[in-house]
Each structure stands twice: as C-alpha cells, then as structure tokens.
PDB file of C-alpha atoms in Angstrom:
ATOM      1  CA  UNK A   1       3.432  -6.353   0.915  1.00  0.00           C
ATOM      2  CA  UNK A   2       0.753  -7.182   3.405  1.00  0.00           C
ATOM      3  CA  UNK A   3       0.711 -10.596   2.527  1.00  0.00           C
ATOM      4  CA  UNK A   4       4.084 -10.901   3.820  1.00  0.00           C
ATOM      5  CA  UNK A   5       3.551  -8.986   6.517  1.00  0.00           C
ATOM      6  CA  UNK A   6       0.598 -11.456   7.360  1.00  0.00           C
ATOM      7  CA  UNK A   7       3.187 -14.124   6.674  1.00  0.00           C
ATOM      8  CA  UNK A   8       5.264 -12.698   9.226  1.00  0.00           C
ATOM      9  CA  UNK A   9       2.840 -12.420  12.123  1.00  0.00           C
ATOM     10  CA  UNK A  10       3.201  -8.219  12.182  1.00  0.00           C
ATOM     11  CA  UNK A  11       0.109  -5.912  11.834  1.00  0.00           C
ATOM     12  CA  UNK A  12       0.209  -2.682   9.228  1.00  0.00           C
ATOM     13  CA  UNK A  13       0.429  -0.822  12.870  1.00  0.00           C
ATOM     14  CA  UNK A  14       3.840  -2.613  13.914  1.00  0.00           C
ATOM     15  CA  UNK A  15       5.207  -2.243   9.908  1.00  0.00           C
ATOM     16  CA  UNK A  16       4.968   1.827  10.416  1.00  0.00           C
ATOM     17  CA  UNK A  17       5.859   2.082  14.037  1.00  0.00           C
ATOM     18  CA  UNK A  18       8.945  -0.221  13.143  1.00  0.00           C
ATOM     19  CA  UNK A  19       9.615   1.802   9.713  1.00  0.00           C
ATOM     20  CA  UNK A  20       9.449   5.310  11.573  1.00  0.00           C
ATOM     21  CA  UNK A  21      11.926   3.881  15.034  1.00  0.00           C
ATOM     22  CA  UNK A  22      14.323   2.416  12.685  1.00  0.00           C
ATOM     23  CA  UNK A  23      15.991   5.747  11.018  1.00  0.00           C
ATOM     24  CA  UNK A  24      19.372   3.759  11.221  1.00  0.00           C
ATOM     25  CA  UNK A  25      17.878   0.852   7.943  1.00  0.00           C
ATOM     26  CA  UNK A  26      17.149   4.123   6.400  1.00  0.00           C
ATOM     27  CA  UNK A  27      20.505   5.013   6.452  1.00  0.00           C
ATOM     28  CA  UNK A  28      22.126   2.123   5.902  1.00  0.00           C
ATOM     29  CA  UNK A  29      19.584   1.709   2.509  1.00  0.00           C
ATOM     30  CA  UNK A  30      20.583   4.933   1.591  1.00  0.00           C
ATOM     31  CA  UNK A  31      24.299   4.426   2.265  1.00  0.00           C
ATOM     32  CA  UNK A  32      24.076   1.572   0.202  1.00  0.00           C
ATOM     33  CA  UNK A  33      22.326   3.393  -2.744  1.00  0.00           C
ATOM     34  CA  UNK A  34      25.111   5.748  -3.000  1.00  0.00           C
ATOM     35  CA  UNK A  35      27.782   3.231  -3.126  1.00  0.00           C
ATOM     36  CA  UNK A  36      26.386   2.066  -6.221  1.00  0.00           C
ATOM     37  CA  UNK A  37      26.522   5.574  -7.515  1.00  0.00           C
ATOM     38  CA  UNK A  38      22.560   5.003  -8.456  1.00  0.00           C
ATOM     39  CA  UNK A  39      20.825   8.150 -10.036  1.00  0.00           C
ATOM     40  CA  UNK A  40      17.706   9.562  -9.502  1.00  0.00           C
ATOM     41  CA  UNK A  41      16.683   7.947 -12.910  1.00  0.00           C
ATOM     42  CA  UNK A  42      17.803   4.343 -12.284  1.00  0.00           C
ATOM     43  CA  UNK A  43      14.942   4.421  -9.289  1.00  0.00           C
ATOM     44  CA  UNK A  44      11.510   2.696 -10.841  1.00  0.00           C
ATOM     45  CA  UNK A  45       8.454   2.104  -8.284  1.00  0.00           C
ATOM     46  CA  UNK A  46       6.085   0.008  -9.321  1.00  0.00           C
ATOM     47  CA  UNK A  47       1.942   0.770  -8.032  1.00  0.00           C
ATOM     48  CA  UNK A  48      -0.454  -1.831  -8.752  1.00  0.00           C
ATOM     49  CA  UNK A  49      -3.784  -0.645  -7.651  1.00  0.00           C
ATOM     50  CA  UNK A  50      -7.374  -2.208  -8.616  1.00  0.00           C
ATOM     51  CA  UNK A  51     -10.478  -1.292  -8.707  1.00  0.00           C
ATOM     52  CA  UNK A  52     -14.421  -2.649  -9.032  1.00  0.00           C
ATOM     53  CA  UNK A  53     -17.627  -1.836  -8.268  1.00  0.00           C
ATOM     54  CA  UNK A  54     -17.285  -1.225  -4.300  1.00  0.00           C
ATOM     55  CA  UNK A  55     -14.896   2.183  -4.909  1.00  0.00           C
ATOM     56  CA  UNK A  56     -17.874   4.954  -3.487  1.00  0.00           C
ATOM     57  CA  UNK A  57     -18.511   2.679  -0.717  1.00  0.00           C
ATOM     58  CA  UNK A  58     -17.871   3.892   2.797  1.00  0.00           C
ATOM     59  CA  UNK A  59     -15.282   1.944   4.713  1.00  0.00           C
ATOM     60  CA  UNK A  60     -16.145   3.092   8.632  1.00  0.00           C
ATOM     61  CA  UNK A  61     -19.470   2.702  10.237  1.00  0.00           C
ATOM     62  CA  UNK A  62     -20.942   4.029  13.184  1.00  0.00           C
ATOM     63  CA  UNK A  63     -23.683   2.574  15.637  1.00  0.00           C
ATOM     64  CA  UNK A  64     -24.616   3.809  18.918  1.00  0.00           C
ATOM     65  CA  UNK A  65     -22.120   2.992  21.932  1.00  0.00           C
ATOM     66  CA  UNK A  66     -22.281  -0.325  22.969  1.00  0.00           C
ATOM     67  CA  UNK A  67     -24.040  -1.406  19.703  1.00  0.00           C
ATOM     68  CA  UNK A  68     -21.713  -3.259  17.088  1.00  0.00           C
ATOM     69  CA  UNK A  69     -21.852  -1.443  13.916  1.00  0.00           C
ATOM     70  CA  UNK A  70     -23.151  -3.989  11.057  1.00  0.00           C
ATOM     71  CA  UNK A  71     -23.645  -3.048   7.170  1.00  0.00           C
ATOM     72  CA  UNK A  72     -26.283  -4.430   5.381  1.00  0.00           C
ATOM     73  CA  UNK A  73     -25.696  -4.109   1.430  1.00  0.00           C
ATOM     74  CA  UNK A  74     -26.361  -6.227  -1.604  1.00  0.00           C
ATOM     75  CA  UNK A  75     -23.104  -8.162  -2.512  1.00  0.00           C
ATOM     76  CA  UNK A  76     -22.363  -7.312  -6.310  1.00  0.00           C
ATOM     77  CA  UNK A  77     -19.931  -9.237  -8.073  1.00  0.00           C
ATOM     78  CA  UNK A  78     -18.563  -7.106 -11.165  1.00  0.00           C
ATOM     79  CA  UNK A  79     -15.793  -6.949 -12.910  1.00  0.00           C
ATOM     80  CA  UNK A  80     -11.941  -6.130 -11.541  1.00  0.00           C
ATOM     81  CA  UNK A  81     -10.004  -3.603 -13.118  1.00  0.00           C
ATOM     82  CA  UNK A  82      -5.814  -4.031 -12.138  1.00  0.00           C
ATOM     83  CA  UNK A  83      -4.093  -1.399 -13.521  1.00  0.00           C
ATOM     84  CA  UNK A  84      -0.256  -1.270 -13.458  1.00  0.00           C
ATOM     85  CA  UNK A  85       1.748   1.611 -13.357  1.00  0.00           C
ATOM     86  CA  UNK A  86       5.225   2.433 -13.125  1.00  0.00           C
ATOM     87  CA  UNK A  87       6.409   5.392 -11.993  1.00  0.00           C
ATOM     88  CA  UNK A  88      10.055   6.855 -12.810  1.00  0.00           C
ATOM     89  CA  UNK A  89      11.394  10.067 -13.030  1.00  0.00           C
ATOM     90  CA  UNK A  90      10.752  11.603 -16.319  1.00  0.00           C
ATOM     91  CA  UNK A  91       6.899  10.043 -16.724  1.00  0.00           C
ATOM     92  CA  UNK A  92       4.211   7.891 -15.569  1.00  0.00           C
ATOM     93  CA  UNK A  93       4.162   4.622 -17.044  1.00  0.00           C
ATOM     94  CA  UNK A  94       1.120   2.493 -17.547  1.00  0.00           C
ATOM     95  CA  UNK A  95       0.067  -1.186 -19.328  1.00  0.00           C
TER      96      UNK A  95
END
C-alpha cells in the first residue's frame, strides 16, 4: 500500500484525509458488496507484518529547540521474520 501511494505522489497524511472526506466511495463499495449478496464469511483480509531486531527501539526523538534531533546507535543486521496472516471470520489464519 504505501508503495503505491509513493507511486502516486500522495503522502500517508493525504491517503486518510482523502479516505475520511470521501464517505460517498464508502458507499458506493458497500453498495457494491451487497449487490453481490457477499457474506460476512466470504470477506478475507490479509496482514503481512515483519519483524527483526529493531522492534524495542524508539521511533521519536527529542533535542532541545532549535537543535535537530540525531540518533546515534550501532546498526545490527539480523535476521527478518515475515509472518503472514489471514484473518476471516471464524479464525485467525497463519503460514
């Protein structure tokens, strides 16, 4: 998702401030799910998170005002964990 979005030119900013203005595309995605009599059990999302060895790092700094905020930490390169999981009504899927 925010590769397209990159793709596109728009910032994660614009993508929700578009998503929560434009209640009539929710509508008409709706509308359209119903006229394909879907079920609440046809709908699958699909999460694909990873993980490594950065996950108890902090993510915001802070610096005195007028002073950039800089991080100085050792770079460790370790291994990536992807985990894929589905999500549907009944369970929680996961390979």
């Amino acid at each position: 998702m925010a590769e397209m979005a990159d793709a596109a030119g728009c910032s994660k900013c614009s993508i929700i401030t578009i998503s929560s203005n434009r209640t009539d595309l929710r509508d008409h995605y709706l509308h359209q799910l119903s006229d394909f009599d879907f079920r609440s059990y046809h709908l699958v999302f699909i999460d694909e998170p990873g993980c490594d060895k950065r996950a108890g790092f902090r993510r915001t700094r802070w610096s005195p005002r007028g002073v950039a905020p800089v991080q100085v930490s050792r770079f460790q390169r370790g291994q990536r964990h992807q985990i894929l999981q589905v999500y549907c009504q009944d369970d929680i899927l996961m390979s």
